[in-house]
Amino acid sequence: MKVYQTHEIKNIVLLGAPKSGKSTLAETMLFEGGVSKRRGTIEDGNTLSDYHEIEKERKNSIFSSVLHTEWRGQKINIIDTPGFDDFIGDIVSGLRVADTGVMVLNAAQGVEVGTDILWHHAERYNLPIIFAINQMDHEKADFETTLEQARTHYGSKVVAMQYPYNSGNGFDSIIDLLKMTMYKFRQDGGKPEKLDIPEEEREKANELHNTLVEAAAENDDKLLELYFEKGELNEDEMRAGLKAGIINRQVFPVFCMSAKNNMGSGRMMGFIDNVAPNAAEMPAPKTVDDQEIECGTSGPGTLFIFKTAIESHSGTVSYFKVVCGDVKPGDEFVNPRTSNSEKINQLFVMDGKNRNPVDKLMAGDIGATVKLKEARTNDTLTQKGKDIQLKPIQFPTPRMRTAIEAKDKNMEEKMAEALHNIQIEDPTLIVDYSSELRQTILNAQGELHLAITRWRLENEHKIEIEFIRPRIPYRETIQKRTESHYRHKKQSGGAGQFAEVNMFIMPYEEGMEDPAGHPIRGREEHELPWGGKLVFYNCIVGGVIDNRFLPSIVKGIMEKMQQGPLTGSYVRDIVVGVYDGKMHAVDSNDMAFKIAGMQAFRAAFHQADPKLLEPVYDVEVLAPEDVTGEIMTDLQGRRAIIMGIDSEGSYQKIKAKVPLAELYKYSTSLRSLSQGRASHSRKFAEYSPVPADLQQKLTLEYKDEEAVGV
C-alpha cells in the first residue's frame, strides 16, 4: 500500500442517530474509492464495519469501526461510530482523533435528540462538522424541513452545498451550489451525468449559491474584499474560504444523498478531499502539561492509542493516530504511563476486521498494531528520551449502576476476568468490587449498555449472569455529644481478660475547637478511606489506662466504624475522647481494650442522636419542552430537589439533586417518559440526611438481617 504523506490524509468520523445510515454510507465510500469490490448491506449482515455477531443480530452498530478509502490518490480514514449514546465511549474516542465530523441526518426523521447529544460532544472537541442529509430516496424524505431544523438547532452557519431536485421514491438528481451543476444518477447510482440546472430551478439555485459565496467570503478578509470588488468568487476561491470557515466552525456545509443507492456520496468525498482539513491544518494536540505537539514528520515519532480491542485469536489490537513523526514495523517506543518500552512488530491499516499490512505510516495517519504488552486506550507511545504524554480522552461518567452475579458461583473468577477485558475495551463500563456493599457493581451508560455486556458475557465467555439491585453506600454519623462506659471482663481458667473504658463522643465539624470538660493529653486525626474523619483525644489522667493500650481502643472504634451500629454502613465525622477507665496488672491486654473500646463506642453512638446519610447526585436532564413537566413530576416523586431549569437550544436542561437510592433504572424510566428523546447525566454531589421514616425502616431491616444472621 502507498505511504501517504500528512497533506494527503483526511480523518473523518461518521456521527448520527440510530438508523441514519452511517454504516451504509461508509460501505458506499469504500466502494466508490475502489477499496471494496462490493457493497454490503445491513440487512444481509455483510458490511465491513458492523462485523461483530451482536451487530449482525441487532442490525445496529455497537462498536466503532476504523476503515479507509482512497479518492484521487489521497486517503480518507473513516471511523464509523454507533448511533446509541449508550456507546458514547466509542463515539468520543472517534471524535478525539478525527479532524472532521460527518453528521448523518435521516431525511425522514430530521434532527433527533441523538443528533443533539452528538453535537454537544463534537462542540467539546471543537470539531469541524459536515452535514449529510441521507435517505433522500425515502418516501417521507424532506430536505427543506431537515435543513431548517439543523439551522434552528445549530445556527445560521449551517449552509446548503446542494439540494435535491427530486426526493422520495424517484430521487435521482442533485443540484450542486458550488459547481452550479445538476448531477443526475443512473438507477444503480455511481458516477452521475452532469447537466445544466433546469430553468425552473435557476432562481432558487442562484439565491442559495450567493448565500454559499457569502459564507465562504466571510472567513477571509482578502476573499471578502475580492467578493465586494467583483460580486462573485470562483470555485477555488470558494474552496479556500469554506476551508477556513470549516476549520473555525464558522461554516457547516450540508450535502444530500442516498447512500443505499450510491447517489451523492462521491460528491461529498470529493469535497472532503479538496476542502476538509488534514491533521496538520487543525489546532495542535496538547500534552498533559499543556505543551503543543505539532503534527509533522520532523518531530519525534509519537502515537496516541484511542481504542483497544481484545480478539480471541490474536489478543490485543491497539488502534492509534500518528500524532508526530512516523512509525514502521520494528520501531520501539516508550509508554510514559508505565515507563516501559513497546515494540511495533506489525503495522496495519484497518477495514473493519480486515487488516492491510503497511510498511510505514506518517504523521496524521490512523493505524493499528497487535500484542502490545501493556499499552491501553489513552496511552501515548513516544521515542525513548522524549517526555511526551498527550491529554487523555475524557470519557463521560456512568448514568446507571447495577450489581452483577454469576449464576454459578464457581464462575465468579472467570466472570471477573471477562469483565476486566471488557472494561479494557470500553472505558465507560466501570467495574468495581465493593467490599463495603459485598457486591460487584457495574457502572454503565444505560440499559442497552448493560444488555450488550450481558450478551457478551453469556455468548462470548459462556458465563450465565444476573443483574440485581445494588445496595446503597449509606453513611452513619451522630448529632449530639454523649458519654458511655463499658467494662469487659472474661475469666475462663488461667489468665482472663479485663478492660474498662469511659469515653465521650460528639460530631466532628471542620475547624472546630478542642472539646471542653477534660484535660487533653494527645490528639490523633484519622482521614477515613470512605470519607470524613475520626478525631481521637487521649484525656487519661493518672495513668488509669496505660498509653500502650490506646491504639487497641482506637482499633476497636475503627472496626465498629466499618460496620456502623444503625445499618452496618460506614461511620464518619466523629470525635472520640477516652477520659477514664481501669486496667488489671495481669488480665489486661490489647484484645480486652479493643473489645471495650468497640462496645463503649457502640453504646455511645446509639445515645448520640444517630443519623443516617445517603449519597445524593447532581442530575442534569436534557429534554424537549413538551415532556419537561412529566419529567419534573417524576423527579419529585424520587425525592429530588429541583435546582433550576435552563434553555439549551431547543431543549430544556433540568438540574436536580437526587438520592442515589431513587436513581435505580432511571435511564429506562426517562426513555419511557420521553419516548427516547431525553438524556441525562449524573455526578456525585454530597451525603445528606435520610428522612426519619426511611431511616427507621432501614434500621429495622438491618436488625432483622442481624437476627437471622444475614
XYZ file of C-alpha atoms in Angstrom:
710
model
C 0.000 0.000 0.000
C 1.141 3.513 -0.805
C 2.703 5.558 2.007
C 0.552 8.685 2.268
C 2.031 11.989 3.358
C 0.332 14.121 6.007
C -1.253 16.500 3.484
C -2.723 13.515 1.594
C -4.632 12.162 4.612
C -8.103 13.167 5.824
C -9.586 11.698 9.005
C -13.374 11.742 9.360
C -15.729 10.377 11.985
C -19.267 9.387 10.968
C -21.816 10.565 13.537
C -25.575 10.236 13.616
C -28.626 8.901 15.428
C -29.557 5.211 15.022
C -30.838 4.285 11.546
C -29.428 7.447 9.944
C -27.321 5.283 7.621
C -23.722 5.792 8.794
C -22.562 2.232 8.139
C -24.252 2.200 4.734
C -22.502 5.468 3.882
C -19.148 4.037 4.992
C -19.746 0.974 2.813
C -20.541 3.157 -0.192
C -17.471 5.358 0.364
C -15.190 2.310 0.347
C -16.869 1.048 -2.805
C -16.654 4.451 -4.508
C -12.949 4.663 -3.657
C -12.273 1.232 -5.103
C -11.120 -0.244 -1.782
C -14.105 -2.614 -1.706
C -15.358 -4.503 -4.757
C -18.888 -4.918 -3.481
C -21.244 -3.033 -1.209
C -22.510 -4.968 1.775
C -25.857 -4.201 3.411
C -27.124 -4.050 6.990
C -29.967 -6.396 6.045
C -27.558 -9.068 4.754
C -25.179 -8.579 7.679
C -22.115 -8.295 5.445
C -20.925 -4.699 5.841
C -17.240 -4.167 6.617
C -17.911 -2.009 9.684
C -20.681 -3.931 11.507
C -18.846 -7.256 11.600
C -19.420 -8.389 15.207
C -22.007 -11.113 15.718
C -24.109 -8.939 18.038
C -24.165 -6.137 15.426
C -25.388 -8.531 12.744
C -28.020 -9.871 15.125
C -29.303 -6.413 16.152
C -28.665 -4.726 12.783
C -27.111 -1.757 14.587
C -23.586 -0.518 15.214
C -22.450 -1.342 18.745
C -18.709 -0.709 18.371
C -16.814 1.884 16.361
C -15.024 0.601 13.263
C -11.937 2.001 11.591
C -11.870 1.910 7.786
C -10.176 3.708 4.922
C -10.847 4.625 1.323
C -8.986 6.441 -1.437
C -10.012 9.352 -3.605
C -7.912 10.723 -6.442
C -4.655 9.446 -4.984
C -5.406 10.609 -1.457
C -6.541 8.716 1.625
C -9.672 9.162 3.739
C -9.657 7.382 7.100
C -13.187 6.717 8.337
C -14.313 5.995 11.894
C -17.875 4.644 11.825
C -19.442 5.148 15.269
C -22.555 3.730 16.988
C -25.735 5.791 16.994
C -26.897 4.992 20.530
C -25.342 7.189 23.195
C -25.121 4.125 25.472
C -21.929 3.522 23.485
C -20.634 7.058 23.878
C -17.148 5.775 24.708
C -16.550 4.658 21.118
C -18.065 7.908 19.854
C -15.858 10.281 21.860
C -12.709 8.278 21.091
C -13.510 8.758 17.393
C -14.107 12.467 17.930
C -10.735 12.779 19.627
C -8.657 11.576 16.643
C -10.800 12.767 13.709
C -10.199 16.104 12.012
C -13.735 16.435 10.585
C -17.092 15.043 11.677
C -19.730 13.990 9.167
C -23.114 14.291 10.892
C -25.523 11.985 9.076
C -29.194 13.013 9.268
C -32.134 10.841 8.293
C -34.128 12.891 5.755
C -37.363 11.348 7.026
C -36.628 11.973 10.727
C -34.713 15.270 10.689
C -32.688 16.394 13.692
C -33.191 13.905 16.532
C -32.317 14.100 20.224
C -29.417 11.736 19.484
C -28.130 14.284 16.968
C -28.110 16.994 19.618
C -26.211 14.788 22.060
C -23.568 14.068 19.419
C -23.376 17.769 18.522
C -22.606 18.700 22.139
C -19.740 16.197 22.243
C -18.371 17.459 18.901
C -18.508 21.021 20.276
C -16.379 19.914 23.227
C -13.659 18.856 20.798
C -14.159 21.953 18.621
C -14.529 19.577 15.683
C -15.464 20.835 12.188
C -18.790 19.362 11.033
C -20.201 18.498 7.606
C -23.874 17.514 7.417
C -25.004 14.659 5.169
C -28.781 14.505 4.782
C -29.194 10.842 3.876
C -32.027 8.609 2.665
C -33.329 11.159 0.186
C -34.981 8.182 -1.557
C -37.286 7.568 1.441
C -40.953 8.220 0.663
C -41.142 10.668 3.596
C -37.806 12.393 2.882
C -37.989 16.152 3.473
C -34.745 18.012 2.764
C -36.079 21.510 3.423
C -37.543 20.644 6.835
C -34.387 18.789 7.882
C -32.196 21.702 6.757
C -34.374 24.186 8.626
C -34.237 22.037 11.789
C -30.436 21.938 11.543
C -30.362 25.745 11.266
C -32.743 26.086 14.219
C -30.621 23.800 16.376
C -27.126 24.794 15.239
C -27.446 28.301 13.828
C -27.208 30.151 10.525
C -23.701 28.757 9.919
C -25.428 25.653 8.550
C -25.201 26.287 4.787
C -26.514 24.160 1.909
C -23.870 22.955 -0.564
C -26.546 21.261 -2.662
C -30.197 20.324 -2.599
C -32.297 17.548 -4.191
C -34.040 18.267 -7.470
C -36.463 15.498 -6.640
C -36.802 13.447 -3.471
C -38.724 10.414 -2.286
C -39.064 7.193 -4.259
C -37.905 8.826 -7.501
C -34.819 10.573 -6.100
C -32.033 10.628 -8.682
C -30.862 14.258 -9.105
C -28.917 16.789 -7.028
C -28.317 20.469 -7.729
C -24.805 21.407 -6.621
C -24.431 25.008 -5.454
C -20.632 25.139 -5.557
C -20.267 23.876 -9.113
C -23.713 25.168 -10.191
C -24.414 21.899 -11.934
C -27.140 19.266 -11.700
C -25.984 15.680 -11.149
C -28.337 13.010 -12.438
C -27.692 9.410 -11.370
C -28.444 6.103 -13.006
C -30.830 3.774 -11.215
C -27.892 1.877 -9.699
C -26.085 5.085 -8.654
C -22.373 5.598 -9.176
C -20.929 8.286 -11.425
C -23.623 10.842 -12.353
C -24.346 12.668 -15.580
C -23.603 16.408 -15.397
C -26.477 18.565 -16.662
C -27.429 22.215 -16.707
C -29.626 23.361 -13.850
C -33.260 23.314 -15.068
C -34.660 26.727 -15.853
C -37.369 26.495 -13.195
C -34.648 25.957 -10.538
C -32.346 28.762 -11.683
C -33.631 31.465 -9.361
C -33.548 29.225 -6.275
C -30.106 27.858 -7.143
C -28.676 31.354 -7.720
C -30.043 32.589 -4.394
C -28.582 29.638 -2.479
C -25.314 29.924 -4.409
C -24.977 33.557 -3.327
C -25.583 32.535 0.297
C -22.787 29.983 -0.057
C -20.434 32.550 -1.635
C -21.086 34.977 1.203
C -20.424 32.231 3.784
C -17.093 31.452 2.069
C -16.070 35.119 1.776
C -16.820 35.948 5.421
C -13.973 33.732 6.630
C -11.122 35.502 4.825
C -10.636 39.281 4.688
C -8.955 39.084 1.255
C -11.775 36.970 -0.131
C -14.353 39.343 1.334
C -12.626 42.273 -0.348
C -12.473 40.339 -3.620
C -16.156 39.468 -3.346
C -17.089 43.129 -2.847
C -14.972 44.058 -5.886
C -16.416 41.602 -8.403
C -19.580 40.334 -6.689
C -18.537 36.685 -7.145
C -15.851 34.140 -6.218
C -14.558 31.361 -8.434
C -14.550 27.717 -7.321
C -11.012 27.714 -5.948
C -11.610 30.924 -4.010
C -14.800 29.490 -2.547
C -12.998 26.315 -1.510
C -10.330 28.356 0.296
C -12.985 30.374 2.150
C -15.011 27.287 3.015
C -11.932 25.503 4.363
C -11.164 28.413 6.692
C -14.806 28.521 7.774
C -14.951 24.780 8.415
C -11.758 24.747 10.500
C -13.031 27.684 12.604
C -16.536 26.166 12.881
C -17.986 29.180 11.108
C -19.414 27.095 8.249
C -21.221 23.754 8.422
C -21.779 22.600 4.817
C -24.816 20.434 4.008
C -24.877 17.659 1.384
C -27.745 15.406 0.343
C -27.607 11.797 -0.809
C -28.913 8.267 -0.827
C -26.021 6.192 0.473
C -28.007 2.999 -0.073
C -28.369 3.753 -3.794
C -24.860 5.258 -4.103
C -26.174 8.665 -5.113
C -24.287 11.741 -3.861
C -21.628 10.155 -1.647
C -18.897 10.625 -4.275
C -19.514 14.371 -4.413
C -19.115 14.640 -0.631
C -15.925 12.554 -0.814
C -14.558 14.996 -3.387
C -15.343 17.866 -1.036
C -13.629 16.096 1.870
C -10.612 15.502 -0.357
C -10.435 19.122 -1.585
C -11.695 21.163 1.364
C -11.777 19.262 4.681
C -8.666 19.902 6.829
C -5.859 17.424 7.353
C -4.326 16.862 10.797
C -1.557 19.449 10.254
C -4.147 22.146 9.467
C -6.020 21.592 12.732
C -5.002 23.008 16.137
C -2.094 21.013 17.565
C -2.972 18.466 20.272
C -1.719 19.249 23.769
C 0.195 17.274 26.351
C -0.862 16.856 29.964
C 1.308 19.879 30.805
C -0.304 21.994 28.041
C 2.545 21.817 25.533
C 1.509 21.713 21.862
C 2.716 18.835 19.666
C 2.778 19.927 16.044
C 1.616 17.320 13.552
C 4.532 16.865 11.181
C 7.152 14.370 10.059
C 10.137 16.211 11.528
C 9.248 15.685 15.203
C 9.754 12.608 17.379
C 7.598 9.596 16.489
C 4.531 9.795 18.742
C 1.387 7.645 18.751
C -1.864 8.120 20.661
C -3.938 4.984 21.343
C -7.637 5.804 21.093
C -9.193 2.333 21.009
C -8.330 -1.147 22.292
C -9.944 -4.432 21.241
C -9.293 -7.929 22.556
C -9.725 -10.672 19.960
C -9.765 -14.353 20.876
C -7.433 -15.403 18.050
C -4.881 -12.585 18.092
C -5.038 -10.924 21.507
C -4.967 -7.159 21.949
C -5.446 -4.884 18.941
C -4.399 -1.266 19.551
C -5.767 1.490 17.290
C -3.725 4.689 17.188
C -3.201 8.004 15.459
C 0.311 9.024 14.456
C 0.489 12.424 16.121
C 4.031 13.255 15.092
C 6.882 11.732 13.074
C 6.268 8.314 11.559
C 6.029 4.640 12.546
C 7.419 1.467 10.931
C 7.395 -2.225 11.901
C 10.296 -2.811 14.267
C 10.143 0.668 15.835
C 10.404 0.828 19.614
C 8.577 3.382 21.722
C 8.268 4.191 25.410
C 4.972 4.411 27.263
C 5.286 7.312 29.770
C 2.475 5.855 31.889
C 4.326 2.623 32.567
C 7.899 3.760 31.702
C 8.202 0.502 29.748
C 9.124 0.060 26.095
C 6.721 -1.226 23.432
C 7.784 -2.662 20.086
C 5.676 -2.310 16.928
C 6.049 -5.773 15.380
C 3.277 -5.420 12.802
C 1.577 -2.400 11.289
C -1.874 -2.340 9.704
C -4.465 -0.126 8.098
C -7.858 -1.495 9.125
C -11.089 -2.005 7.222
C -13.370 -3.328 9.923
C -11.886 -6.682 10.888
C -9.720 -6.815 7.744
C -6.048 -5.958 8.240
C -3.982 -4.432 5.477
C -0.232 -4.649 6.256
C 1.708 -1.436 5.604
C 5.393 -0.536 5.689
C 5.032 2.915 7.182
C 2.507 5.433 8.491
C 3.173 9.168 8.540
C 2.033 11.909 10.930
C -1.737 12.375 10.796
C -2.491 8.798 9.735
C -4.511 6.185 11.617
C -3.390 2.586 12.003
C -3.334 -0.457 14.259
C -0.927 -2.962 15.743
C -1.262 -6.133 17.800
C 0.092 -7.619 21.005
C 1.475 -4.543 22.732
C 2.466 -5.587 26.242
C 0.813 -3.018 28.498
C -0.434 -0.169 26.306
C -4.110 0.693 26.636
C -6.606 3.291 25.439
C -5.421 6.854 26.257
C -1.747 5.878 26.334
C 0.889 7.837 24.428
C 3.820 5.985 22.866
C 6.831 8.127 22.046
C 10.524 7.901 21.279
C 12.907 6.966 24.076
C 14.165 10.033 25.916
C 11.112 12.147 24.985
C 8.728 13.117 27.763
C 5.505 13.393 25.759
C 2.163 12.374 27.242
C -0.915 13.621 25.430
C -4.055 14.687 27.238
C -6.346 11.686 27.688
C -9.847 11.307 26.294
C -12.357 12.452 28.918
C -14.983 9.715 28.897
C -18.486 10.566 30.173
C -19.348 9.439 33.686
C -21.754 6.473 34.064
C -25.501 7.051 34.222
C -26.605 3.698 35.623
C -25.404 1.166 38.172
C -26.328 -2.419 38.894
C -24.911 -5.328 40.829
C -23.875 -8.430 38.904
C -23.537 -12.066 39.967
C -22.633 -15.261 38.171
C -25.500 -17.776 38.434
C -22.884 -20.451 39.053
C -20.750 -19.250 41.978
C -17.848 -21.304 40.611
C -17.778 -18.925 37.627
C -17.209 -15.781 39.706
C -13.457 -15.698 38.995
C -13.997 -16.252 35.272
C -16.650 -13.504 35.268
C -14.247 -11.070 36.950
C -11.595 -11.782 34.292
C -14.105 -11.346 31.451
C -15.352 -8.042 32.897
C -11.763 -6.847 33.217
C -11.205 -7.462 29.488
C -14.491 -5.792 28.530
C -13.514 -2.763 30.623
C -10.167 -2.539 28.790
C -12.121 -2.320 25.529
C -14.805 0.005 26.898
C -13.585 2.580 29.461
C -17.164 3.820 30.011
C -18.069 0.498 31.662
C -16.619 0.778 35.156
C -16.382 -2.457 37.145
C -15.894 -2.176 40.887
C -15.972 -4.821 43.591
C -17.266 -3.069 46.704
C -16.118 -4.685 49.932
C -18.459 -2.249 51.689
C -21.531 -3.491 49.820
C -20.154 -7.019 49.214
C -21.217 -6.741 45.581
C -19.619 -6.395 42.161
C -21.025 -3.150 40.783
C -21.272 -2.326 37.078
C -21.465 1.385 36.286
C -22.745 1.810 32.733
C -24.310 4.308 30.350
C -27.784 2.744 30.223
C -29.942 -0.373 29.882
C -28.709 -1.105 26.355
C -25.096 -0.846 27.513
C -25.847 -3.410 30.231
C -27.764 -5.633 27.802
C -24.782 -5.787 25.443
C -22.465 -6.547 28.378
C -24.769 -9.425 29.385
C -24.800 -10.706 25.788
C -21.006 -10.652 25.618
C -20.612 -12.473 28.925
C -23.157 -15.124 28.016
C -22.272 -15.607 24.332
C -18.563 -14.806 24.073
C -17.461 -16.008 27.515
C -20.212 -18.609 28.227
C -20.994 -17.203 31.690
C -24.632 -17.042 32.814
C -25.125 -13.911 34.915
C -27.879 -11.938 36.575
C -28.264 -8.274 37.391
C -29.612 -7.420 40.837
C -30.441 -4.185 42.603
C -27.256 -2.709 44.067
C -27.049 -1.794 47.719
C -26.640 1.857 48.665
C -23.416 3.030 50.361
C -25.063 4.845 53.256
C -23.011 6.611 55.933
C -23.739 6.907 59.661
C -22.922 9.785 61.982
C -24.200 11.482 65.171
C -25.784 14.815 66.069
C -25.001 15.404 69.753
C -22.426 14.766 72.480
C -22.826 11.879 74.900
C -20.746 9.699 77.232
C -20.580 5.951 77.792
C -18.849 3.337 79.896
C -18.080 -0.294 79.180
C -16.356 -2.958 81.288
C -15.049 -6.075 79.561
C -14.371 -8.946 81.956
C -13.817 -12.542 80.963
C -12.449 -15.404 83.057
C -12.108 -18.902 81.641
C -9.263 -20.544 83.517
C -5.745 -19.191 83.627
C -5.275 -15.566 82.547
C -8.507 -13.673 81.927
C -9.407 -10.506 80.068
C -10.160 -7.193 81.718
C -10.576 -3.672 80.421
C -12.741 -0.741 81.399
C -13.212 2.349 79.187
C -15.038 5.619 79.730
C -15.438 7.796 76.634
C -17.323 10.712 75.205
C -18.280 11.106 71.540
C -19.501 14.122 69.599
C -19.996 15.206 65.950
C -16.912 16.366 64.065
C -17.028 19.666 62.180
C -14.246 21.194 60.089
C -12.379 23.868 62.055
C -13.983 23.010 65.405
C -12.170 23.758 68.666
C -10.894 21.058 71.009
C -13.681 19.718 73.254
C -14.015 21.106 76.777
C -14.547 19.229 80.030
C -11.484 17.020 80.146
C -7.729 17.651 80.007
C -6.207 16.765 76.639
C -3.001 14.700 76.654
C -2.908 13.859 72.967
C -4.818 14.208 69.679
C -4.918 11.969 66.595
C -6.726 12.805 63.355
C -7.610 9.909 61.025
C -8.709 10.538 57.418
C -11.160 7.720 56.762
C -10.810 5.796 53.452
C -14.566 6.120 52.862
C -14.673 9.868 53.548
C -14.903 12.000 56.666
C -12.740 11.879 59.780
C -12.236 10.290 63.162
C -10.554 12.577 65.726
C -9.333 10.739 68.839
C -8.401 12.505 72.086
C -6.361 10.998 74.898
C -7.784 12.550 78.085
C -6.423 9.953 80.527
C -5.178 11.339 83.864
C -3.101 9.455 86.416
C -2.261 6.517 84.204
C -5.538 4.622 84.834
C -5.111 3.208 81.317
C -1.591 2.632 80.076
C -0.714 4.511 76.853
C 0.203 1.217 75.201
C -3.481 0.198 75.203
C -4.771 3.338 73.497
C -4.012 2.095 69.928
C -6.108 -1.012 70.693
C -9.019 1.176 71.798
C -8.733 3.157 68.539
C -8.610 -0.117 66.578
C -11.831 -1.286 68.243
C -13.542 2.027 67.436
C -12.382 1.847 63.808
C -13.676 -1.705 63.432
C -17.105 -0.622 64.641
C -16.990 2.393 62.306
C -16.552 -0.027 59.392
C -19.835 -1.698 60.321
C -21.936 1.013 61.862
C -24.471 0.353 64.643
C -27.511 1.575 62.648
C -27.364 -0.250 59.312
C -23.877 -1.745 59.104
C -22.739 1.179 56.938
C -19.501 3.132 57.353
C -19.440 5.738 60.144
C -17.891 9.161 59.540
C -17.149 12.535 61.169
C -16.854 11.545 64.825
C -14.840 12.919 67.745
C -13.972 10.356 70.455
C -12.281 11.100 73.773
C -11.195 8.441 76.287
C -11.045 10.087 79.733
C -11.178 7.305 82.325
C -11.091 3.558 82.840
C -9.384 0.734 84.623
C -6.881 -1.984 83.871
C -5.593 -5.107 85.599
C -1.920 -5.869 86.038
C -2.362 -9.465 84.809
C -5.622 -9.729 82.824
C -5.499 -6.512 80.783
C -4.263 -6.907 77.207
C -4.723 -5.414 73.723
C -7.687 -7.632 72.845
C -9.546 -6.707 76.021
C -9.153 -2.966 75.403
C -10.068 -3.357 71.711
C -13.359 -5.025 72.720
C -14.028 -2.488 75.463
C -13.369 0.425 73.090
C -15.649 -1.056 70.432
C -18.544 -1.692 72.827
C -18.227 1.678 74.575
C -18.326 3.386 71.178
C -21.351 1.314 70.107
C -23.276 2.233 73.255
C -22.402 5.934 72.978
C -23.349 6.029 69.302
C -26.919 4.883 69.967
C -27.329 7.625 72.593
C -25.880 10.437 70.444
C -28.919 11.017 68.213
C -27.525 8.892 65.343
C -28.223 9.980 61.776
C -28.125 8.029 58.535
C -26.708 9.828 55.477
C -27.304 8.889 51.843
C -25.356 9.709 48.661
C -27.013 12.459 46.626
C -26.192 13.118 42.972
C -26.310 16.210 40.783
C -28.508 15.175 37.858
C -28.952 17.079 34.606
C -31.746 16.075 32.236
C -31.806 17.364 28.648
C -35.342 17.081 27.292
C -37.789 18.577 24.782
C -40.065 21.194 26.291
C -43.262 19.166 25.777
C -42.136 16.423 28.216
C -40.406 18.643 30.778
C -43.431 18.743 33.108
C -43.743 14.947 33.266
C -40.027 14.557 33.879
C -40.079 17.082 36.739
C -43.074 15.333 38.321
C -41.237 12.023 38.100
C -38.102 13.534 39.666
C -40.079 14.983 42.557
C -41.530 11.522 43.129
C -37.933 10.376 43.537
C -37.326 12.814 46.431
C -35.434 15.136 44.090
C -34.814 18.796 44.820
C -35.196 20.768 41.585
C -32.356 23.294 41.422
C -33.420 25.091 38.237
C -34.235 24.883 34.537
C -32.183 26.393 31.706
C -32.728 26.505 27.976
C -30.178 24.825 25.746
C -31.013 25.246 22.078
C -34.491 23.848 21.571
C -34.201 21.714 24.710
C -34.720 22.294 28.412
C -31.996 21.368 30.903
C -33.410 20.361 34.288
C -30.952 20.459 37.180
C -31.781 18.488 40.307
C -30.274 16.823 43.363
C -31.466 13.218 43.573
C -30.703 10.477 46.141
C -28.829 7.544 44.601
C -31.416 5.156 46.064
C -34.020 6.733 43.749
C -31.917 6.554 40.566
C -32.089 2.792 40.014
C -33.102 2.221 36.371
C -33.764 5.937 35.920
C -32.391 5.781 32.363
C -35.150 3.321 31.474
C -37.883 5.429 33.061
C -36.611 8.590 31.362
C -36.549 6.864 27.979
C -40.155 5.763 28.512
C -41.325 9.203 29.677
C -39.736 10.997 26.728
C -40.124 8.353 24.003
C -36.349 8.211 23.861
C -35.937 11.963 23.271
C -34.343 12.884 26.614
C -30.967 12.057 28.119
C -29.352 12.602 31.491
C -26.005 12.772 33.240
C -25.187 12.357 36.909
C -22.312 13.190 39.234
C -21.849 12.560 42.946
C -22.607 15.715 44.948
C -22.729 15.046 48.673
C -24.037 12.991 51.561
C -27.316 14.251 53.007
C -29.542 13.095 55.901
C -32.092 10.392 55.137
C -35.727 11.250 56.066
C -36.631 9.994 59.549
C -39.215 7.446 58.359
C -36.795 5.945 55.860
C -34.016 5.824 58.492
C -36.330 3.927 60.823
C -37.271 1.480 58.065
C -33.634 0.812 57.109
C -32.592 0.419 60.761
C -35.335 -2.144 61.394
C -34.404 -4.059 58.242
C -30.793 -4.242 59.440
C -31.869 -5.534 62.860
C -33.933 -8.236 61.168
C -30.971 -9.228 58.991
C -28.703 -9.443 62.044
C -31.297 -11.554 63.866
C -31.339 -14.196 61.101
C -27.589 -13.970 60.583
C -27.610 -12.392 57.090
